[in-house]
Tab-separated table of C-alpha atoms in Angstrom:
chain	number	residue	atom	x	y	z
Q	385	MET	CA	134.344	139.825	154.395
Q	386	THR	CA	131.828	142.093	155.969
Q	387	VAL	CA	131.634	145.647	157.553
Q	388	ARG	CA	128.720	146.896	159.469
Q	389	VAL	CA	128.136	150.325	161.183
Q	390	GLN	CA	125.070	150.280	163.159
Q	391	ARG	CA	123.089	151.532	166.051
Q	392	GLU	CA	121.815	147.977	167.151
Q	393	ASP	CA	123.614	145.485	169.588
Q	394	PHE	CA	125.366	142.629	168.097
Q	395	ASP	CA	125.842	138.839	169.327
Q	396	THR	CA	129.608	137.907	169.070
Q	397	GLY	CA	128.774	134.233	169.511
Q	398	LYS	CA	126.201	134.238	166.755
Q	399	GLU	CA	128.320	136.131	164.294
Q	400	LEU	CA	131.257	133.578	165.331
Q	401	ASP	CA	129.146	130.707	164.532
Q	402	ARG	CA	127.747	132.161	161.172
Q	403	MET	CA	131.454	132.527	160.285
Q	404	THR	CA	132.810	129.021	160.902
Q	405	ALA	CA	129.768	126.879	160.314
Q	406	GLY	CA	130.438	124.163	157.617
Q	407	GLN	CA	133.961	125.453	157.282
Q	408	THR	CA	136.951	123.052	157.538
Q	409	GLN	CA	140.007	124.987	156.367
Q	410	ILE	CA	139.576	127.532	159.361
Q	411	GLY	CA	142.076	126.559	162.223
Q	412	ALA	CA	141.937	129.737	164.180
Q	413	VAL	CA	139.130	132.313	164.923
Q	414	VAL	CA	140.134	135.501	167.057
Q	415	THR	CA	137.303	137.932	168.185
Q	416	PHE	CA	137.781	141.152	169.885
Q	417	THR	CA	134.971	142.598	171.510
Q	418	GLY	CA	135.306	146.431	172.853
Q	419	LEU	CA	133.057	147.312	175.854
Q	420	VAL	CA	132.000	150.699	177.397
Q	421	ARG	CA	133.856	150.995	180.636
Q	422	ASP	CA	133.042	153.037	183.860
Q	423	PHE	CA	134.481	156.398	183.094
Q	424	ALA	CA	137.770	157.010	185.008
Q	425	ASP	CA	136.870	160.337	186.575
Q	426	ALA	CA	133.124	159.708	186.991
Q	427	LYS	CA	130.985	161.715	189.450
Q	428	ASP	CA	127.905	160.187	190.988
Q	429	GLY	CA	125.525	160.788	188.026
Q	430	VAL	CA	124.293	158.020	185.503
Q	431	GLN	CA	127.021	157.486	183.019
Q	432	ARG	CA	126.218	157.445	179.243
Q	433	MET	CA	128.520	157.601	176.131
Q	434	THR	CA	127.296	158.727	172.696
Q	435	LEU	CA	129.341	157.762	169.855
Q	436	GLU	CA	129.236	160.135	166.965
Q	437	HIS	CA	130.527	159.148	163.428
Q	438	TYR	CA	130.837	160.184	159.689
Q	439	PRO	CA	128.436	157.622	158.039
Q	440	GLY	CA	129.845	157.880	154.584
Q	441	MET	CA	133.542	157.791	155.371
Q	442	THR	CA	133.278	155.160	158.026
Q	443	GLN	CA	131.986	152.495	155.873
Q	444	ARG	CA	134.356	153.470	153.079
Q	445	GLN	CA	137.485	153.375	155.319
Q	446	LEU	CA	136.463	150.179	156.928
Q	447	GLU	CA	136.301	148.443	153.901
Q	448	THR	CA	139.573	149.756	152.676
Q	449	ILE	CA	141.322	148.716	155.928
Q	450	VAL	CA	139.690	145.101	155.916
Q	451	ALA	CA	141.093	144.690	152.204
Q	452	GLU	CA	144.525	145.913	153.773
Q	453	ALA	CA	144.497	143.127	156.474
Q	454	ARG	CA	143.508	140.546	153.807
Q	455	HIS	CA	146.395	141.595	151.694
Q	456	ARG	CA	148.670	141.463	154.718
Q	457	TRP	CA	147.619	138.099	156.247
Q	458	PRO	CA	146.126	134.948	154.628
Q	459	LEU	CA	142.664	135.220	156.110
Q	460	ASP	CA	139.577	133.138	155.298
Q	461	ASP	CA	137.086	135.672	156.610
Q	462	CYS	CA	136.907	138.727	158.756
Q	463	LEU	CA	134.157	140.814	160.222
Q	464	VAL	CA	133.989	144.336	161.433
Q	465	ILE	CA	130.949	145.694	163.458
Q	466	HIS	CA	131.134	149.320	165.038
Q	467	ARG	CA	128.007	150.653	166.853
Q	468	TYR	CA	127.021	154.497	167.073
Q	469	GLY	CA	124.585	156.327	169.187
Q	470	GLU	CA	123.951	156.075	172.841
Q	471	LEU	CA	125.643	153.376	174.937
Q	472	MET	CA	125.817	152.762	178.660
Q	473	PRO	CA	128.750	151.249	180.643
Q	474	GLY	CA	129.072	147.393	180.000
Q	475	ASP	CA	127.498	147.894	176.430
Q	476	ARG	CA	129.314	146.354	173.536
Q	477	ILE	CA	130.952	148.948	171.062
Q	478	VAL	CA	132.902	147.222	168.410
Q	479	LEU	CA	133.495	143.485	167.192
Q	480	VAL	CA	136.323	142.271	164.977
Q	481	ILE	CA	136.383	138.707	164.081
Q	482	THR	CA	139.507	137.288	161.858
Q	483	ALA	CA	139.561	133.880	160.722
Q	484	SER	CA	142.498	131.894	159.340
Q	485	ALA	CA	144.075	128.562	158.691
Q	486	HIS	CA	146.911	129.796	161.032
Q	487	ARG	CA	146.698	131.301	164.508
Q	488	GLN	CA	149.381	133.939	164.234
Q	489	ALA	CA	147.451	135.360	161.161
Q	490	ALA	CA	144.120	135.661	163.199
Q	491	PHE	CA	145.779	137.180	166.171
Q	492	GLU	CA	147.828	139.856	164.069
Q	493	ALA	CA	145.050	140.754	161.840
Q	494	GLY	CA	142.778	141.299	164.795
Q	495	ALA	CA	145.255	143.441	166.682
Q	496	PHE	CA	145.894	145.466	163.290
Q	497	LEU	CA	142.266	146.149	162.627
Q	498	VAL	CA	141.550	147.217	166.277
Q	499	ASP	CA	144.554	149.619	166.400
Q	500	TRP	CA	143.344	150.988	163.144
Q	501	LEU	CA	139.759	151.556	164.304
Q	502	LYS	CA	141.277	153.305	167.419
Q	503	THR	CA	143.328	155.884	165.303
Q	504	LYS	CA	141.632	156.156	161.851
Q	505	ALA	CA	137.873	155.282	161.961
Q	506	PRO	CA	136.056	158.489	162.095
Q	507	PHE	CA	134.122	158.119	165.581
Q	508	TRP	CA	134.054	160.453	168.542
Q	509	LYS	CA	133.015	159.574	171.935
Q	510	LEU	CA	131.140	162.071	174.104
Q	511	GLU	CA	130.882	160.949	177.793
Q	512	GLU	CA	128.151	162.096	180.026
Q	513	ASP	CA	127.994	161.709	183.647
Q	514	GLY	CA	125.274	163.435	185.688
Q	515	GLY	CA	125.348	167.081	184.311
Q	516	GLN	CA	129.055	166.741	183.099
Q	517	ARG	CA	129.652	166.280	179.447
Q	518	ARG	CA	133.182	165.710	177.904
Q	519	TRP	CA	134.568	164.704	174.492
Q	520	VAL	CA	137.117	161.998	174.869
Q	521	GLU	CA	140.637	163.081	173.899
Q	522	ALA	CA	142.698	160.958	171.410
Q	523	LYS	CA	145.575	159.059	173.205
Q	524	ALA	CA	149.029	159.168	172.186
Q	525	SER	CA	149.281	155.534	173.115
Q	526	ASP	CA	146.715	154.561	170.342
Q	527	ASP	CA	148.881	156.505	167.761
Q	528	GLU	CA	152.048	154.555	168.976
Q	529	ALA	CA	150.144	151.239	168.871
Q	530	ALA	CA	148.938	151.848	165.357
Q	531	SER	CA	152.231	152.998	164.079
Q	532	ARG	CA	153.801	149.475	164.715
Q	533	TRP	CA	151.980	148.285	161.390
Q	534	ASN	CA	153.855	151.106	159.294
Q	535	ARG	CA	156.282	148.888	157.740
X	1475	MET	CA	131.821	172.858	147.923
X	1476	ARG	CA	130.350	171.236	151.118
X	1477	VAL	CA	131.974	171.286	154.492
X	1478	LEU	CA	131.142	168.914	157.448
X	1479	TYR	CA	132.065	169.439	161.061
X	1480	PHE	CA	131.960	166.719	163.571
X	1481	ALA	CA	132.037	166.265	167.439
X	1482	LEU	CA	133.836	169.177	169.234
X	1483	LEU	CA	134.405	171.214	166.086
X	1484	ARG	CA	130.614	170.961	165.201
X	1485	GLU	CA	129.902	172.172	168.517
X	1486	ARG	CA	132.297	174.950	168.619
X	1487	ILE	CA	131.662	176.314	165.068
X	1488	GLY	CA	127.788	175.684	165.652
X	1489	MET	CA	126.706	173.854	162.805
X	1490	ALA	CA	127.052	170.453	161.213
X	1491	GLU	CA	127.664	171.563	157.519
X	1492	GLU	CA	127.833	174.471	155.422
X	1493	GLU	CA	128.006	175.104	151.508
X	1494	ILE	CA	130.875	177.413	150.675
X	1495	SER	CA	132.241	179.014	147.493
X	1496	PRO	CA	136.014	179.945	148.581
X	1497	PRO	CA	137.974	182.178	145.908
X	1498	ALA	CA	140.012	180.440	143.332
X	1499	GLU	CA	143.340	181.052	145.009
X	1500	VAL	CA	142.001	178.656	147.724
X	1501	ARG	CA	143.679	175.645	146.109
X	1502	THR	CA	144.719	173.352	149.177
X	1503	VAL	CA	143.459	171.729	152.350
X	1504	ALA	CA	145.904	174.256	154.172
X	1505	ASP	CA	144.499	177.239	152.176
X	1506	LEU	CA	141.026	176.191	152.910
X	1507	VAL	CA	141.466	175.785	156.774
X	1508	ILE	CA	142.922	179.476	156.681
X	1509	TRP	CA	140.168	180.881	154.683
X	1510	LEU	CA	137.433	178.988	156.908
X	1511	ARG	CA	139.044	180.673	160.051
X	1512	GLY	CA	138.121	184.039	158.733
X	1513	ARG	CA	134.278	183.101	158.384
X	1514	SER	CA	133.515	183.909	162.126
X	1515	GLU	CA	135.045	184.131	165.572
X	1516	GLN	CA	133.755	180.547	166.249
X	1517	HIS	CA	135.439	179.279	163.104
X	1518	ASP	CA	138.658	180.737	164.168
X	1519	ALA	CA	138.670	179.542	167.813
X	1520	ALA	CA	137.694	176.123	166.636
X	1521	LEU	CA	140.360	175.686	163.923
X	1522	ALA	CA	143.144	177.547	165.662
X	1523	ASN	CA	144.994	174.581	166.864
X	1524	PRO	CA	146.253	172.448	163.881
X	1525	THR	CA	146.917	169.532	166.009
X	1526	MET	CA	143.406	169.242	166.905
X	1527	VAL	CA	141.963	169.254	163.326
X	1528	ARG	CA	141.710	166.334	160.924
X	1529	VAL	CA	140.582	166.765	157.340
X	1530	ALA	CA	139.089	164.486	154.915
X	1531	VAL	CA	138.494	165.095	151.292
X	1532	ASN	CA	135.780	163.132	149.704
X	1533	GLN	CA	135.786	160.714	152.540
X	1534	ASP	CA	139.627	160.215	152.473
X	1535	TYR	CA	142.102	161.412	154.873
X	1536	ALA	CA	143.892	164.533	153.363
X	1537	GLN	CA	147.298	166.207	154.030
X	1538	PRO	CA	147.533	170.008	154.210
X	1539	SER	CA	149.269	170.056	150.555
X	1540	ASP	CA	146.372	168.181	149.084
X	1541	ALA	CA	144.103	169.723	146.614
X	1542	VAL	CA	140.515	171.079	147.172
X	1543	ARG	CA	138.021	171.435	144.168
X	1544	PRO	CA	134.677	172.861	143.759
X	1545	GLY	CA	132.302	169.893	144.370
X	1546	ASP	CA	134.388	168.172	146.888
X	1547	GLU	CA	133.065	167.012	150.165
X	1548	ILE	CA	135.261	168.397	152.877
X	1549	ALA	CA	135.101	167.084	156.599
X	1550	LEU	CA	136.881	168.881	159.584
X	1551	PHE	CA	137.020	166.965	162.978
X	1552	PRO	CA	138.923	166.271	165.942
X	1553	PRO	CA	141.280	163.435	166.345
X	1554	VAL	CA	139.193	160.225	166.382
X	1555	THR	CA	138.242	158.152	169.562
X	1556	GLY	CA	136.429	155.120	168.117
X	1557	GLY	CA	137.081	151.537	168.566
P	282	MET	CA	139.969	132.332	186.298
P	283	THR	CA	138.738	128.938	185.075
P	284	VAL	CA	140.566	126.027	183.572
P	285	ARG	CA	138.439	123.059	182.122
P	286	VAL	CA	139.635	119.984	180.231
P	287	GLN	CA	136.722	118.113	178.791
P	288	ARG	CA	135.434	115.763	176.218
P	289	GLU	CA	132.245	117.968	175.628
P	290	ASP	CA	131.914	120.619	173.162
P	291	PHE	CA	131.800	124.313	174.249
P	292	ASP	CA	129.901	127.477	173.110
P	293	THR	CA	132.232	130.351	172.861
P	294	GLY	CA	129.329	133.078	172.686
P	295	LYS	CA	127.905	131.712	176.164
P	296	GLU	CA	131.415	131.612	177.695
P	297	LEU	CA	131.913	135.180	176.586
P	298	ASP	CA	128.515	136.364	177.830
P	299	ARG	CA	129.029	134.655	181.051
P	300	MET	CA	132.385	136.488	181.615
P	301	THR	CA	131.147	139.933	180.555
P	302	ALA	CA	127.663	139.985	182.091
P	303	GLY	CA	127.305	142.837	184.612
P	304	GLN	CA	130.928	143.910	184.427
P	305	THR	CA	131.742	147.573	183.773
P	306	GLN	CA	135.474	147.717	184.262
P	307	ILE	CA	136.326	145.365	181.202
P	308	GLY	CA	137.169	147.163	178.023
P	309	ALA	CA	138.462	144.507	176.051
P	310	VAL	CA	137.801	140.783	175.548
P	311	VAL	CA	139.538	138.517	173.074
P	312	THR	CA	138.701	134.888	172.415
P	313	PHE	CA	140.588	132.445	170.475
P	314	THR	CA	138.844	129.460	169.146
P	315	GLY	CA	140.899	126.508	167.771
P	316	LEU	CA	139.202	124.358	165.067
P	317	VAL	CA	140.029	121.032	163.594
P	318	ARG	CA	141.222	121.544	159.920
P	319	ASP	CA	141.114	119.200	156.848
P	320	PHE	CA	144.322	117.256	157.123
P	321	ALA	CA	146.743	118.653	154.621
P	322	ASP	CA	147.707	115.401	153.395
P	323	ALA	CA	144.298	113.794	153.493
P	324	LYS	CA	143.276	110.699	150.993
P	325	ASP	CA	139.805	109.917	150.251
P	326	GLY	CA	138.455	108.402	153.511
P	327	VAL	CA	136.638	109.814	156.495
P	328	GLN	CA	138.731	112.252	158.392
P	329	ARG	CA	139.087	111.949	162.380
P	330	MET	CA	141.376	113.133	164.892
P	331	THR	CA	141.665	111.685	168.383
P	332	LEU	CA	143.291	113.936	171.133
P	333	GLU	CA	145.039	112.058	173.639
P	334	HIS	CA	146.043	113.791	176.995
P	335	TYR	CA	147.748	113.321	180.345
P	336	PRO	CA	144.834	114.217	182.611
P	337	GLY	CA	146.425	115.078	186.107
P	338	MET	CA	149.433	116.946	184.318
P	339	THR	CA	147.192	118.981	181.987
P	340	GLN	CA	145.016	120.608	184.719
P	341	ARG	CA	147.941	121.390	186.810
P	342	GLN	CA	149.943	122.927	183.973
P	343	LEU	CA	146.996	124.992	182.697
P	344	GLU	CA	146.385	126.473	185.905
P	345	THR	CA	149.973	127.299	186.327
P	346	ILE	CA	150.179	129.117	182.941
P	347	VAL	CA	146.935	130.997	183.571
P	348	ALA	CA	148.487	132.265	186.799
P	349	GLU	CA	151.645	133.288	184.969
P	350	ALA	CA	149.428	135.216	182.540
P	351	ARG	CA	147.831	136.954	185.214
P	352	HIS	CA	151.073	137.959	186.791
P	353	ARG	CA	152.172	139.498	183.298
P	354	TRP	CA	149.313	141.216	182.174
P	355	PRO	CA	146.492	143.055	184.140
P	356	LEU	CA	143.575	140.683	183.385
P	357	ASP	CA	140.235	140.933	184.872
P	358	ASP	CA	139.335	137.422	183.825
P	359	CYS	CA	140.526	134.401	182.007
P	360	LEU	CA	139.119	130.988	180.594
P	361	VAL	CA	140.808	128.024	178.961
P	362	ILE	CA	138.773	125.022	177.756
P	363	HIS	CA	140.738	122.261	176.042
P	364	ARG	CA	138.954	119.170	174.658
P	365	TYR	CA	140.154	115.678	174.252
P	366	GLY	CA	138.740	112.579	172.602
P	367	GLU	CA	137.563	112.167	169.091
P	368	LEU	CA	136.966	115.062	166.892
P	369	MET	CA	136.055	115.676	163.225
P	370	PRO	CA	137.128	118.525	160.915
P	371	GLY	CA	135.304	121.699	161.857
P	372	ASP	CA	134.978	120.721	165.274
P	373	ARG	CA	136.254	123.077	168.261
P	374	ILE	CA	139.337	122.077	169.966
P	375	VAL	CA	140.445	124.755	172.289
P	376	LEU	CA	139.078	128.139	173.552
P	377	VAL	CA	141.057	130.995	175.327
P	378	ILE	CA	139.179	134.008	176.428
P	379	THR	CA	140.990	136.894	178.042
P	380	ALA	CA	139.413	140.003	179.565
P	381	SER	CA	141.120	143.232	180.595
P	382	ALA	CA	140.525	147.002	180.821
P	383	HIS	CA	143.185	147.309	178.019
P	384	ARG	CA	143.123	145.833	174.533
P	385	GLN	CA	146.808	145.121	174.289
P	386	ALA	CA	146.896	142.992	177.558
P	387	ALA	CA	143.815	141.197	176.329
P	388	PHE	CA	145.397	140.333	172.865
P	389	GLU	CA	148.941	139.634	174.177
P	390	ALA	CA	147.849	137.464	177.122
P	391	GLY	CA	145.589	135.200	174.592
P	392	ALA	CA	148.573	134.947	172.137
P	393	PHE	CA	150.627	133.879	175.242
P	394	LEU	CA	148.349	131.421	176.428
P	395	VAL	CA	147.692	129.750	173.000
P	396	ASP	CA	151.489	129.596	172.194
P	397	TRP	CA	151.765	127.876	175.528
P	398	LEU	CA	149.181	125.427	174.743
P	399	LYS	CA	150.792	124.416	171.453
P	400	THR	CA	154.181	123.836	172.916
P	401	LYS	CA	153.684	122.815	176.527
P	402	ALA	CA	150.115	121.307	177.330
P	403	PRO	CA	150.386	117.573	177.320
P	404	PHE	CA	147.908	116.640	174.317
P	405	TRP	CA	148.947	114.542	171.172
P	406	LYS	CA	146.967	114.572	168.086
P	407	LEU	CA	146.335	111.314	166.169
P	408	GLU	CA	144.850	111.770	162.592
P	409	GLU	CA	143.033	109.073	161.009
P	410	ASP	CA	142.070	109.240	157.217
P	411	GLY	CA	140.328	105.887	155.871
P	412	GLY	CA	142.857	103.288	156.805
P	413	GLN	CA	145.643	105.585	157.368
P	414	ARG	CA	146.739	106.761	160.901
P	415	ARG	CA	149.450	109.182	161.921
P	416	TRP	CA	150.510	110.843	164.979
P	417	VAL	CA	150.917	114.639	164.336
P	418	GLU	CA	154.349	115.804	164.698
P	419	ALA	CA	155.313	118.765	166.668
P	420	LYS	CA	156.306	122.026	164.692
P	421	ALA	CA	159.476	123.919	165.178
P	422	SER	CA	157.502	127.073	164.292
P	423	ASP	CA	155.382	126.495	167.222
P	424	ASP	CA	158.415	126.538	169.581
P	425	GLU	CA	159.765	129.742	167.981
P	426	ALA	CA	156.416	131.230	168.599
P	427	ALA	CA	156.530	130.260	172.161
P	428	SER	CA	160.089	131.384	172.763
P	429	ARG	CA	159.335	135.038	172.333
P	430	TRP	CA	157.617	135.130	175.683
P	431	ASN	CA	160.919	133.916	177.346
P	432	ARG	CA	162.037	137.569	178.578
C	28	MET	CA	157.894	104.194	191.102
C	29	ARG	CA	155.233	104.627	188.382
C	30	VAL	CA	155.971	105.092	184.858
C	31	LEU	CA	153.309	106.456	182.455
C	32	TYR	CA	153.782	106.328	178.391
C	33	PHE	CA	151.685	108.462	176.030
C	34	ALA	CA	150.635	108.711	172.427
C	35	LEU	CA	153.506	107.323	170.127
C	36	LEU	CA	155.657	106.149	172.847
C	37	ARG	CA	152.693	104.259	174.492
C	38	GLU	CA	152.117	102.484	171.286
C	39	ARG	CA	155.847	101.736	170.347
C	40	ILE	CA	156.398	100.397	174.064
C	41	GLY	CA	153.226	98.340	173.969
C	42	MET	CA	151.963	99.757	177.428
C	43	ALA	CA	150.207	102.644	179.050
C	44	GLU	CA	151.985	102.335	182.391
C	45	GLU	CA	154.326	100.114	184.359
C	46	GLU	CA	155.490	99.822	188.055
C	47	ILE	CA	159.229	99.777	188.288
C	48	SER	CA	161.818	99.406	191.184
C	49	PRO	CA	165.149	100.768	189.414
C	50	PRO	CA	168.441	100.210	191.421
C	51	ALA	CA	169.525	102.930	193.688
C	52	GLU	CA	172.179	104.199	191.330
C	53	VAL	CA	169.432	105.296	189.176
C	54	ARG	CA	169.243	108.706	190.411
C	55	THR	CA	168.309	111.243	187.520
C	56	VAL	CA	165.874	111.296	184.640
C	57	ALA	CA	168.849	110.733	182.449
C	58	ASP	CA	169.853	107.503	184.409
C	59	LEU	CA	166.035	106.328	184.284
C	60	VAL	CA	165.778	106.701	180.539
C	61	ILE	CA	168.935	104.602	179.909
C	62	TRP	CA	167.702	102.115	182.404
C	63	LEU	CA	164.294	101.920	180.843
C	64	ARG	CA	165.953	101.437	177.352
C	65	GLY	CA	167.193	98.129	178.839
C	66	ARG	CA	163.915	96.613	179.739
C	67	SER	CA	162.883	95.442	176.083
C	68	GLU	CA	163.750	95.940	172.542
C	69	GLN	CA	160.384	98.050	172.332
C	70	HIS	CA	161.492	100.139	175.096
C	71	ASP	CA	164.995	100.545	173.425
C	72	ALA	CA	163.556	101.714	170.172
C	73	ALA	CA	160.962	103.924	171.497
C	74	LEU	CA	163.443	105.841	173.508
C	75	ALA	CA	166.390	106.024	171.309
C	76	ASN	CA	165.952	109.377	170.003
C	77	PRO	CA	166.262	111.893	172.787
C	78	THR	CA	164.803	114.664	170.771
C	79	MET	CA	161.605	112.667	170.708
C	80	VAL	CA	161.195	112.199	174.336
C	81	ARG	CA	159.801	114.513	176.937
C	82	VAL	CA	159.821	113.777	180.598
C	83	ALA	CA	157.617	114.902	183.464
C	84	VAL	CA	158.375	114.179	187.261
C	85	ASN	CA	155.223	114.411	189.376
C	86	GLN	CA	153.284	116.200	186.591
C	87	ASP	CA	156.097	118.787	185.928
C	88	TYR	CA	158.433	119.077	183.119
C	89	ALA	CA	161.894	117.751	184.136
C	90	GLN	CA	165.341	118.152	182.708
C	91	PRO	CA	167.858	115.153	182.308
C	92	SER	CA	169.776	116.086	185.449
C	93	ASP	CA	166.416	116.304	187.646
C	94	ALA	CA	166.133	113.632	190.443
C	95	VAL	CA	163.987	110.806	190.503
C	96	ARG	CA	162.851	108.995	193.713
C	97	PRO	CA	160.947	106.001	194.714
C	98	GLY	CA	156.990	107.150	194.812
C	99	ASP	CA	157.428	109.418	191.937
C	100	GLU	CA	155.060	109.616	189.078
C	101	ILE	CA	157.255	109.778	185.867
C	102	ALA	CA	155.814	110.304	182.358
C	103	LEU	CA	157.412	109.881	179.165
C	104	PHE	CA	155.866	111.267	175.895
C	105	PRO	CA	156.808	112.523	172.543
C	106	PRO	CA	156.897	116.505	171.942
C	107	VAL	CA	153.228	117.762	172.408
C	108	THR	CA	150.878	118.826	169.720
C	109	GLY	CA	147.642	120.204	171.473
C	110	GLY	CA	146.027	123.844	170.966
């Protein structure tokens, strides 16, 4: 079980291979990769995103939620990587990998962790587009998605 | 007591952190936010809308009724937008 | 949108990179990799699995279900690879990748395709363990998982 | 009419495929399965339990009431276990 908060890019394939190499009890591995999209209301300028975060809290909270996912689902392994700093459209932001004997556990735990990251992980996106800068606003739909796990 | 501000709150208040010593009657998160709003016009404007302010005490999410104590690390920030 | 039925192994990372390279409208990519597990009731012998399939029907049915997934969810891209032939514990069997602007579409379409593969794709697993050979039996739980998409 | 058998059904019947010419009154999938059971003891045993037999006509899943016609590719196999 690994949590990494880093400025550097990551390689999903390499992380996946590292998790499954030599394992014969894992039947299902689900990866979620989040990427920077073109901004919906972009003007003509160069688009750039800056991800600010609260370093101490991020690591601590991510470890807590990974422990919660392990408690809820029978996971063999789990990896969360979240980047911060400057990113361009097409860049990778976040990676969640969940491995289990059973596919439903891998899918559900992956969706749970991503929903949690969207609503609770202390990250803030600043979009820049030529001269314009704009803090991204939180979406009610993300809170709704996360609330389905409160049971 | 150390207070950290992030993202839009940091920009509006004009600082990333400050060391404060609120009076003894500031006992809860709710008390502290009210007290912080009195520190400057920027503080007041940035913290005016409670739906736009989240608070963590010692790196855990906190409710308005949660206690704050000398030595705590308090963070104030807008709703998060990671993932 | 690609469907491949093949004897050869695949590289999840490479397929993922190929799908997302140069794209800036994709916000979420979900991969599912299915692996051969140690057999639950294994004896001491060498474990081996042989996947038999119905070649013409497999390709045709996979293309139909991928079209169905695209109809149900706003997918930017989708890839399904299913292997056949001899496999050992730890080997990759199946890969499903779904890419969308929205994470929920990517997760749901991925789970839908995997549930479909389990219950409808014409593949049959033969497990061999030393001298023992055994055709794997279909699981009622797989039919239940697939039935949630009948709406 | 070509009939293909897969996996356990192929092993029990002892062949992967056969060319057949059932009489004209064999009009549906259900008719055909009954007719096939009469071909040998192996056919009869392999196809005795309907819950263990799936049928595809021209590479699409078929129901017992679906029609079969000369020239069709019919496949019989156990419940699938891929993925």
